[in-house]
Amino acid sequence: MTQMTHQITPIILCGGSGTRLWPLSRKAYPKQFQSIFGGDTLFQASARRVSGTAEGIAFRPPVAVTGSDFRFIVAEQLMALGIDPGAILIEPSGRSTAPAVLAAALHVAAADPGAILLVVPSDHVMGQTEAFHAAVAAGAEAAMRGDLVTFGVVPDRAETGYGYLRLPRAPGEAVEAMRLEAFVEKPAEADAERMIADGRHLWNAGIFLFRARDLLVAYARHAPDLTAPVGAAVEGAVPDLGFLRLAPGPWEGCAEISIDYAVMERAENLSVVPLRGGWSDLGSWEAVLNDSARDARGVATHGAATAIDCDDSLLRSETGAVHLVGLGLRNVIAVATEDAVVVVDRARSQEVRTIVEHLKSEGLRQATAFRRDHRPWGHFETLALSERFQVKRIVVKPGAALSLQSHVHRAEHWVVVSGTARVTVDREVRLLTENESVYIPLGTVHRLENPGKVPIVLIEVQTGAYLGEDDIVRYEDSYARG
Amino acid sequence: MTQMTHQITPIILCGGSGTRLWPLSRKAYPKQFQSIFGGDTLFQASARRVSGTAEGIAFRPPVAVTGSDFRFIVAEQLMALGIDPGAILIEPSGRSTAPAVLAAALHVAAADPGAILLVVPSDHVMGQTEAFHAAVAAGAEAAMRGDLVTFGVVPDRAETGYGYLRLPRAPGEAVEAMRLEAFVEKPAEADAERMIADGRHLWNAGIFLFRARDLLVAYARHAPDLTAPVGAAVEGAVPDLGFLRLAPGPWEGCAEISIDYAVMERAENLSVVPLRGGWSDLGSWEAVLNDSARDARGVATHGAATAIDCDDSLLRSETGAVHLVGLGLRNVIAVATEDAVVVVDRARSQEVRTIVEHLKSEGLRQATAFRRDHRPWGHFETLALSERFQVKRIVVKPGAALSLQSHVHRAEHWVVVSGTARVTVDREVRLLTENESVYIPLGTVHRLENPGKVPIVLIEVQTGAYLGEDDIVRYEDSYARG
């Protein structure tokens, strides 16, 4: 039997700033860009899953939709995989999934209204990629008939944390699109058990497949209020260093609403492809524990962590510099990072997001930011901070450059410990290599560039009465920053 | 009524390396030298408690007995209090309390056989100093009659973790020495409850008071095996930069035995002074919790720690750099330091010492050492460590000097961020002040000194293929190190 190969354009939604996996996931560098189980980040795993070819499908370059703060992270993480994005759309602010998907669909449809779009979240894990690809291929057949396709995970427990998709009958072993009878909201426990028992209910995985033009028709019919502002935001989008910035003015007029509520639950041409082979939204540390390899006593450890005589617990150290030890614990989750530690009763793991609110109200940096700060040119982290001095480790990517700048309140010493830097101090430009140092007096105009092929690592020692990041006068910047 | 004022010579035992408060207390810098509740360290509080004068007593300069690794810590912590020690005796190795007390007694008796000695541990907390002083005054009266005096804490619970002292009758309110009927080993729970009920049993606080000559008689009678080796160790002691190093040869011949077992439990001229007003040996994190201020739900926090909806738990962050959050915990103890975190069920808090064994067997530095390393001249800590470079913050005390040294495998950059350093590089000597830096090429003979009145803080960036502390060739050293 010959089969048609469907060209699929992935839309990867990666603008979220999940706080439920705090302190690993923070607004400044959220969960989808973190490696939870080692190796690829969740975003990378998602991107990899929708690249290349499989039986009956071939993936086109993906379209990523993200926030301004994450644009360089998205670009970098895709580059590390060797994946060239079709576009990276920048949302001026988070508006949930309906506006984001519509913007991406309009962008793709401008060139190809018949394009088949696969909308995927970037912060979930999936077990078997082959099973996912087979489901996508089956979904593409339905999409070619004009259906809006959802994917339903065949459940293994009566979970109350997910919405469900109701089918006319329990799915068989064949991977095929079935008619969607109804969306079911997150259920009470008894209802969840009844639904598992009848076999006709699948978890709503938040993955969608449709032709661009069919989706646009559905938005026009079911969410007409969104079409004008999102259309204007795409129309007025501005290219910026390879990113596409949606126009902020019209965007602000969009309602914050999910594609489920805005479109899918109101449409009629819906079908579902059952998905087997493992899936988790990693929506809490409890979910991470359930998805981790556990020992005979139900304990999972990750990184520099030791469990002594514990049961049914999760112990994670997210940094080799901190060793975490649990002793005699039962149903406890503990996660240690360089600058924050959470210890939570397993049953309360959904409430971790409240911690973030709590810490925010106390003005604590750890609520939202990390010690390491990501910039377009690389990253830096503070190694030591006192009243009169600060020590930073600065890493500059090959080919990148910091802005031409000066400081009013601080002098700086740079010691290069790896790579070769091109350093401008006043009018003098020189190369600095491993073991060499330079002094930048207060007020001096200076710049740091990496003309080489390997990252520069340098240690910066700042001295002065005020050491805030905002003591900076920029004269020139490659990244269009103020 | 006029009262005689007794001159009391304190013997402060501070050689222990308690591991039960890991990760705050580690072999390299144990509990007695840490501040557990803020302010004075336990050792300092102990030294302060046995200094100055009170009704009926006047304290002489204390004699501290400690290990070689702690000698500079002892000297520094006493200096910070303005307490000038009578002597700091260095045990060549830990041999429990019997040899240590005998060595101190012999040292004091050489000049004054009639001296009244007060032996105190340095890692306990005591509530009311006045009550303690009144008890010591009462004990001194008994000691002047030739008694060996112990102190018994009036208990407030049926504790199974302590030994007990049995009295002929329940003590009244008067603070007076009573006859000791018997020592009772750590009891089973039912026995502890019976002892609390009869009111005649006090906790053995490990504090002793006697005239030096009476104690020497007691050793001669009950522990004659110790007198020869300890006598020889004191006889052969060598003064070293103000410390008195007991002779290691004879010392190694001593049994490792406590003064309780070796002498007190065998003697007959024993009396007990009841002690009220609060006491704890801080022998576990559970004991620390019991001694901490707790909220209405039984939760104690310390430092950068937040408890959300917790009960009967202890949350401590020992560093401002790490924020610890507990959510929904019950009967959990969590302690976070810069490089290690422990989370333990309260009922298992006695087993924390087993963690140390566990981590030792895995070769983990955190088992015994801190990131900060104390040296006679000050301290340093590693801010960043990579394969090819290391960044350290180095603090040099006023008047102190590092050895004249060179390294085979590494070059160093020093940036002074506070204070003024005298730096020798090859034959050149120069002063370096805030904001100035110097480069020390591989192989160059160099020295760092603090000629000033304030500490030097400098940032050292090392580069090289091997960065171990043992890559050092010493040419001259003020602290008699090899």
PDB file of C-alpha atoms in Angstrom, chain B residues 236-447:
ATOM      1  CA  GLY B 236      57.032  17.093  77.382  1.00  0.00           C
ATOM      2  CA  ALA B 237      54.633  19.741  76.094  1.00  0.00           C
ATOM      3  CA  VAL B 238      56.143  22.203  73.612  1.00  0.00           C
ATOM      4  CA  PRO B 239      55.130  25.876  73.416  1.00  0.00           C
ATOM      5  CA  ASP B 240      54.262  26.806  69.827  1.00  0.00           C
ATOM      6  CA  LEU B 241      53.165  30.340  68.889  1.00  0.00           C
ATOM      7  CA  GLY B 242      51.363  30.728  72.231  1.00  0.00           C
ATOM      8  CA  PHE B 243      49.821  27.260  72.205  1.00  0.00           C
ATOM      9  CA  LEU B 244      51.021  24.371  74.320  1.00  0.00           C
ATOM     10  CA  ARG B 245      51.366  21.179  72.303  1.00  0.00           C
ATOM     11  CA  LEU B 246      51.077  18.065  74.478  1.00  0.00           C
ATOM     12  CA  ALA B 247      53.768  15.522  73.626  1.00  0.00           C
ATOM     13  CA  PRO B 248      52.302  13.119  71.073  1.00  0.00           C
ATOM     14  CA  GLY B 249      54.371  10.056  71.982  1.00  0.00           C
ATOM     15  CA  PRO B 250      53.091   9.501  75.519  1.00  0.00           C
ATOM     16  CA  TRP B 251      49.623  10.832  74.582  1.00  0.00           C
ATOM     17  CA  GLU B 252      49.112   8.016  72.108  1.00  0.00           C
ATOM     18  CA  GLY B 253      49.452   5.605  75.040  1.00  0.00           C
ATOM     19  CA  CYS B 254      46.323   6.972  76.771  1.00  0.00           C
ATOM     20  CA  ALA B 255      43.075   5.061  76.734  1.00  0.00           C
ATOM     21  CA  GLU B 256      40.167   6.896  75.075  1.00  0.00           C
ATOM     22  CA  ILE B 257      37.820   7.224  78.027  1.00  0.00           C
ATOM     23  CA  SER B 258      35.484   9.786  79.538  1.00  0.00           C
ATOM     24  CA  ILE B 259      36.079  11.366  82.935  1.00  0.00           C
ATOM     25  CA  ASP B 260      32.694   9.990  84.002  1.00  0.00           C
ATOM     26  CA  TYR B 261      33.753   6.396  83.470  1.00  0.00           C
ATOM     27  CA  ALA B 262      37.397   6.770  84.439  1.00  0.00           C
ATOM     28  CA  VAL B 263      37.007   8.734  87.663  1.00  0.00           C
ATOM     29  CA  MET B 264      33.658  10.181  88.689  1.00  0.00           C
ATOM     30  CA  GLU B 265      31.639   6.974  88.717  1.00  0.00           C
ATOM     31  CA  ARG B 266      34.284   5.282  90.837  1.00  0.00           C
ATOM     32  CA  ALA B 267      34.863   8.051  93.358  1.00  0.00           C
ATOM     33  CA  GLU B 268      33.070   8.404  96.677  1.00  0.00           C
ATOM     34  CA  ASN B 269      33.541  12.027  97.706  1.00  0.00           C
ATOM     35  CA  LEU B 270      30.878  13.168  95.218  1.00  0.00           C
ATOM     36  CA  SER B 271      28.264  15.832  95.440  1.00  0.00           C
ATOM     37  CA  VAL B 272      25.726  17.344  93.059  1.00  0.00           C
ATOM     38  CA  VAL B 273      24.507  20.894  92.678  1.00  0.00           C
ATOM     39  CA  PRO B 274      21.073  21.126  91.037  1.00  0.00           C
ATOM     40  CA  LEU B 275      20.949  23.442  88.051  1.00  0.00           C
ATOM     41  CA  ARG B 276      17.796  25.229  86.930  1.00  0.00           C
ATOM     42  CA  GLY B 277      17.093  27.847  84.314  1.00  0.00           C
ATOM     43  CA  GLY B 278      17.426  25.939  81.071  1.00  0.00           C
ATOM     44  CA  TRP B 279      20.077  23.735  79.506  1.00  0.00           C
ATOM     45  CA  SER B 280      20.517  21.720  76.336  1.00  0.00           C
ATOM     46  CA  ASP B 281      23.385  19.722  74.913  1.00  0.00           C
ATOM     47  CA  LEU B 282      22.130  20.549  71.384  1.00  0.00           C
ATOM     48  CA  GLY B 283      22.890  16.935  70.629  1.00  0.00           C
ATOM     49  CA  SER B 284      20.677  16.789  67.546  1.00  0.00           C
ATOM     50  CA  TRP B 285      18.630  19.014  65.275  1.00  0.00           C
ATOM     51  CA  GLU B 286      15.643  17.883  67.325  1.00  0.00           C
ATOM     52  CA  ALA B 287      17.324  19.419  70.387  1.00  0.00           C
ATOM     53  CA  VAL B 288      17.984  22.611  68.423  1.00  0.00           C
ATOM     54  CA  LEU B 289      14.299  22.738  67.470  1.00  0.00           C
ATOM     55  CA  ASN B 290      13.325  22.295  71.108  1.00  0.00           C
ATOM     56  CA  ASP B 291      15.595  25.148  72.073  1.00  0.00           C
ATOM     57  CA  SER B 292      14.413  27.485  69.297  1.00  0.00           C
ATOM     58  CA  ALA B 293      11.639  30.067  69.442  1.00  0.00           C
ATOM     59  CA  ARG B 294       8.625  28.372  67.832  1.00  0.00           C
ATOM     60  CA  ASP B 295       5.409  29.779  66.469  1.00  0.00           C
ATOM     61  CA  ALA B 296       1.899  28.704  67.497  1.00  0.00           C
ATOM     62  CA  ARG B 297       2.122  25.698  65.182  1.00  0.00           C
ATOM     63  CA  GLY B 298       5.429  24.556  66.602  1.00  0.00           C
ATOM     64  CA  VAL B 299       7.550  25.755  63.690  1.00  0.00           C
ATOM     65  CA  ALA B 300      10.966  27.366  64.080  1.00  0.00           C
ATOM     66  CA  THR B 301      12.743  29.112  61.223  1.00  0.00           C
ATOM     67  CA  HIS B 302      16.261  30.526  61.151  1.00  0.00           C
ATOM     68  CA  GLY B 303      17.867  32.731  58.527  1.00  0.00           C
ATOM     69  CA  ALA B 304      16.548  32.884  54.980  1.00  0.00           C
ATOM     70  CA  ALA B 305      13.760  30.362  55.553  1.00  0.00           C
ATOM     71  CA  THR B 306      10.016  30.486  54.956  1.00  0.00           C
ATOM     72  CA  ALA B 307       7.475  28.013  56.352  1.00  0.00           C
ATOM     73  CA  ILE B 308       4.100  27.866  54.612  1.00  0.00           C
ATOM     74  CA  ASP B 309       1.409  25.880  56.370  1.00  0.00           C
ATOM     75  CA  CYS B 310       3.876  23.685  58.288  1.00  0.00           C
ATOM     76  CA  ASP B 311       3.596  22.122  61.747  1.00  0.00           C
ATOM     77  CA  ASP B 312       6.201  21.088  64.302  1.00  0.00           C
ATOM     78  CA  SER B 313       9.105  21.538  61.951  1.00  0.00           C
ATOM     79  CA  LEU B 314      12.496  23.218  61.838  1.00  0.00           C
ATOM     80  CA  LEU B 315      13.607  25.151  58.755  1.00  0.00           C
ATOM     81  CA  ARG B 316      17.092  26.660  58.854  1.00  0.00           C
ATOM     82  CA  SER B 317      19.098  28.351  56.159  1.00  0.00           C
ATOM     83  CA  GLU B 318      22.647  28.859  57.331  1.00  0.00           C
ATOM     84  CA  THR B 319      23.463  31.273  54.524  1.00  0.00           C
ATOM     85  CA  GLY B 320      21.725  34.360  53.189  1.00  0.00           C
ATOM     86  CA  ALA B 321      22.540  33.112  49.696  1.00  0.00           C
ATOM     87  CA  VAL B 322      20.127  30.171  49.862  1.00  0.00           C
ATOM     88  CA  HIS B 323      16.419  30.615  50.524  1.00  0.00           C
ATOM     89  CA  LEU B 324      14.736  27.554  52.036  1.00  0.00           C
ATOM     90  CA  VAL B 325      10.989  27.065  51.728  1.00  0.00           C
ATOM     91  CA  GLY B 326       8.885  24.386  53.418  1.00  0.00           C
ATOM     92  CA  LEU B 327       5.297  23.747  52.350  1.00  0.00           C
ATOM     93  CA  GLY B 328       2.816  21.535  54.168  1.00  0.00           C
ATOM     94  CA  LEU B 329       5.476  19.813  56.263  1.00  0.00           C
ATOM     95  CA  ARG B 330       4.873  18.076  59.570  1.00  0.00           C
ATOM     96  CA  ASN B 331       7.657  16.870  61.834  1.00  0.00           C
ATOM     97  CA  VAL B 332      10.365  17.561  59.311  1.00  0.00           C
ATOM     98  CA  ILE B 333      13.749  19.163  59.880  1.00  0.00           C
ATOM     99  CA  ALA B 334      15.463  20.846  56.933  1.00  0.00           C
ATOM    100  CA  VAL B 335      18.814  22.600  57.113  1.00  0.00           C
ATOM    101  CA  ALA B 336      20.387  24.289  54.096  1.00  0.00           C
ATOM    102  CA  THR B 337      23.976  25.445  53.762  1.00  0.00           C
ATOM    103  CA  GLU B 338      25.848  26.721  50.703  1.00  0.00           C
ATOM    104  CA  ASP B 339      26.914  23.270  49.587  1.00  0.00           C
ATOM    105  CA  ALA B 340      24.756  20.747  51.426  1.00  0.00           C
ATOM    106  CA  VAL B 341      21.144  20.325  52.470  1.00  0.00           C
ATOM    107  CA  VAL B 342      19.683  17.801  54.896  1.00  0.00           C
ATOM    108  CA  VAL B 343      16.001  16.932  55.146  1.00  0.00           C
ATOM    109  CA  VAL B 344      15.168  14.530  57.942  1.00  0.00           C
ATOM    110  CA  ASP B 345      12.177  13.149  59.741  1.00  0.00           C
ATOM    111  CA  ARG B 346      12.199  14.571  63.283  1.00  0.00           C
ATOM    112  CA  ALA B 347      12.093  11.165  64.886  1.00  0.00           C
ATOM    113  CA  ARG B 348      15.286  10.230  63.017  1.00  0.00           C
ATOM    114  CA  SER B 349      17.289  13.305  63.901  1.00  0.00           C
ATOM    115  CA  GLN B 350      19.710  11.302  66.071  1.00  0.00           C
ATOM    116  CA  GLU B 351      20.807   9.448  62.942  1.00  0.00           C
ATOM    117  CA  VAL B 352      22.177  12.471  61.149  1.00  0.00           C
ATOM    118  CA  ARG B 353      25.679  11.319  62.083  1.00  0.00           C
ATOM    119  CA  THR B 354      25.170   8.266  59.897  1.00  0.00           C
ATOM    120  CA  ILE B 355      24.785  10.603  56.931  1.00  0.00           C
ATOM    121  CA  VAL B 356      28.330  11.785  57.493  1.00  0.00           C
ATOM    122  CA  GLU B 357      29.607   8.213  57.386  1.00  0.00           C
ATOM    123  CA  HIS B 358      27.614   7.640  54.246  1.00  0.00           C
ATOM    124  CA  LEU B 359      28.984  10.703  52.473  1.00  0.00           C
ATOM    125  CA  LYS B 360      32.523   9.964  53.642  1.00  0.00           C
ATOM    126  CA  SER B 361      32.333   6.555  52.051  1.00  0.00           C
ATOM    127  CA  GLU B 362      31.347   8.275  48.806  1.00  0.00           C
ATOM    128  CA  GLY B 363      34.364  10.559  49.121  1.00  0.00           C
ATOM    129  CA  LEU B 364      32.281  13.727  49.305  1.00  0.00           C
ATOM    130  CA  ARG B 365      34.025  16.798  50.671  1.00  0.00           C
ATOM    131  CA  GLN B 366      30.805  17.980  52.313  1.00  0.00           C
ATOM    132  CA  ALA B 367      31.017  15.112  54.795  1.00  0.00           C
ATOM    133  CA  THR B 368      33.788  16.831  56.730  1.00  0.00           C
ATOM    134  CA  ALA B 369      34.834  20.115  55.126  1.00  0.00           C
ATOM    135  CA  PHE B 370      33.314  23.437  54.166  1.00  0.00           C
ATOM    136  CA  ARG B 371      33.736  25.537  51.091  1.00  0.00           C
ATOM    137  CA  ARG B 372      35.415  28.055  53.383  1.00  0.00           C
ATOM    138  CA  ASP B 373      38.806  26.967  54.623  1.00  0.00           C
ATOM    139  CA  HIS B 374      40.265  28.456  57.813  1.00  0.00           C
ATOM    140  CA  ARG B 375      43.962  29.119  58.045  1.00  0.00           C
ATOM    141  CA  PRO B 376      46.117  30.755  60.705  1.00  0.00           C
ATOM    142  CA  TRP B 377      46.359  33.901  58.554  1.00  0.00           C
ATOM    143  CA  GLY B 378      42.632  34.146  57.774  1.00  0.00           C
ATOM    144  CA  HIS B 379      40.452  32.139  55.448  1.00  0.00           C
ATOM    145  CA  PHE B 380      39.569  31.537  51.837  1.00  0.00           C
ATOM    146  CA  GLU B 381      36.728  30.065  49.864  1.00  0.00           C
ATOM    147  CA  THR B 382      36.339  28.824  46.352  1.00  0.00           C
ATOM    148  CA  LEU B 383      33.867  30.899  44.372  1.00  0.00           C
ATOM    149  CA  ALA B 384      34.200  28.981  41.142  1.00  0.00           C
ATOM    150  CA  LEU B 385      36.104  25.894  40.118  1.00  0.00           C
ATOM    151  CA  SER B 386      36.505  24.592  36.597  1.00  0.00           C
ATOM    152  CA  GLU B 387      38.945  22.269  34.999  1.00  0.00           C
ATOM    153  CA  ARG B 388      41.351  25.042  33.976  1.00  0.00           C
ATOM    154  CA  PHE B 389      40.662  27.826  36.479  1.00  0.00           C
ATOM    155  CA  GLN B 390      39.630  28.548  40.032  1.00  0.00           C
ATOM    156  CA  VAL B 391      38.365  31.760  41.635  1.00  0.00           C
ATOM    157  CA  LYS B 392      38.902  32.286  45.362  1.00  0.00           C
ATOM    158  CA  ARG B 393      38.011  34.984  47.829  1.00  0.00           C
ATOM    159  CA  ILE B 394      40.922  35.330  50.256  1.00  0.00           C
ATOM    160  CA  VAL B 395      40.727  37.218  53.548  1.00  0.00           C
ATOM    161  CA  VAL B 396      43.967  37.983  55.380  1.00  0.00           C
ATOM    162  CA  LYS B 397      43.846  39.181  58.988  1.00  0.00           C
ATOM    163  CA  PRO B 398      45.646  42.382  59.984  1.00  0.00           C
ATOM    164  CA  GLY B 399      49.282  41.620  60.726  1.00  0.00           C
ATOM    165  CA  ALA B 400      49.115  38.169  59.172  1.00  0.00           C
ATOM    166  CA  ALA B 401      51.170  36.751  56.317  1.00  0.00           C
ATOM    167  CA  LEU B 402      50.917  33.793  53.998  1.00  0.00           C
ATOM    168  CA  SER B 403      54.011  31.700  53.506  1.00  0.00           C
ATOM    169  CA  LEU B 404      56.642  32.608  50.924  1.00  0.00           C
ATOM    170  CA  GLN B 405      55.704  30.153  48.199  1.00  0.00           C
ATOM    171  CA  SER B 406      55.583  29.169  44.576  1.00  0.00           C
ATOM    172  CA  HIS B 407      53.460  26.889  42.433  1.00  0.00           C
ATOM    173  CA  VAL B 408      54.532  24.489  39.737  1.00  0.00           C
ATOM    174  CA  HIS B 409      51.265  24.247  37.838  1.00  0.00           C
ATOM    175  CA  ARG B 410      49.371  27.490  38.182  1.00  0.00           C
ATOM    176  CA  ALA B 411      49.571  31.217  37.572  1.00  0.00           C
ATOM    177  CA  GLU B 412      47.599  33.623  39.753  1.00  0.00           C
ATOM    178  CA  HIS B 413      45.934  37.005  39.384  1.00  0.00           C
ATOM    179  CA  TRP B 414      45.208  38.925  42.559  1.00  0.00           C
ATOM    180  CA  VAL B 415      42.761  41.814  42.638  1.00  0.00           C
ATOM    181  CA  VAL B 416      42.563  43.655  45.954  1.00  0.00           C
ATOM    182  CA  VAL B 417      38.987  44.690  46.698  1.00  0.00           C
ATOM    183  CA  SER B 418      39.452  45.844  50.292  1.00  0.00           C
ATOM    184  CA  GLY B 419      42.412  46.726  52.515  1.00  0.00           C
ATOM    185  CA  THR B 420      46.056  47.113  51.603  1.00  0.00           C
ATOM    186  CA  ALA B 421      48.348  44.212  50.782  1.00  0.00           C
ATOM    187  CA  ARG B 422      52.113  43.969  50.799  1.00  0.00           C
ATOM    188  CA  VAL B 423      52.957  41.725  47.894  1.00  0.00           C
ATOM    189  CA  THR B 424      56.276  40.097  47.166  1.00  0.00           C
ATOM    190  CA  VAL B 425      56.821  38.825  43.623  1.00  0.00           C
ATOM    191  CA  ASP B 426      60.336  37.547  43.024  1.00  0.00           C
ATOM    192  CA  ARG B 427      62.562  40.258  44.497  1.00  0.00           C
ATOM    193  CA  GLU B 428      60.045  43.071  44.122  1.00  0.00           C
ATOM    194  CA  VAL B 429      57.970  44.156  47.134  1.00  0.00           C
ATOM    195  CA  ARG B 430      55.103  46.592  46.696  1.00  0.00           C
ATOM    196  CA  LEU B 431      51.888  47.784  48.291  1.00  0.00           C
ATOM    197  CA  LEU B 432      48.629  46.996  46.538  1.00  0.00           C
ATOM    198  CA  THR B 433      45.446  48.753  47.551  1.00  0.00           C
ATOM    199  CA  GLU B 434      41.785  48.558  46.587  1.00  0.00           C
ATOM    200  CA  ASN B 435      41.295  48.231  42.851  1.00  0.00           C
ATOM    201  CA  GLU B 436      44.899  47.274  42.124  1.00  0.00           C
ATOM    202  CA  SER B 437      45.986  43.939  40.795  1.00  0.00           C
ATOM    203  CA  VAL B 438      49.085  41.857  40.277  1.00  0.00           C
ATOM    204  CA  TYR B 439      49.942  38.857  38.128  1.00  0.00           C
ATOM    205  CA  ILE B 440      52.031  36.030  39.498  1.00  0.00           C
ATOM    206  CA  PRO B 441      53.405  33.849  36.719  1.00  0.00           C
ATOM    207  CA  LEU B 442      53.770  30.128  37.185  1.00  0.00           C
ATOM    208  CA  GLY B 443      56.894  29.263  39.191  1.00  0.00           C
ATOM    209  CA  THR B 444      57.407  32.744  40.637  1.00  0.00           C
ATOM    210  CA  VAL B 445      58.252  32.998  44.354  1.00  0.00           C
ATOM    211  CA  HIS B 446      55.633  35.199  46.018  1.00  0.00           C
ATOM    212  CA  ARG B 447      54.153  36.216  49.347  1.00  0.00           C
TER     213      ARG B 447
END
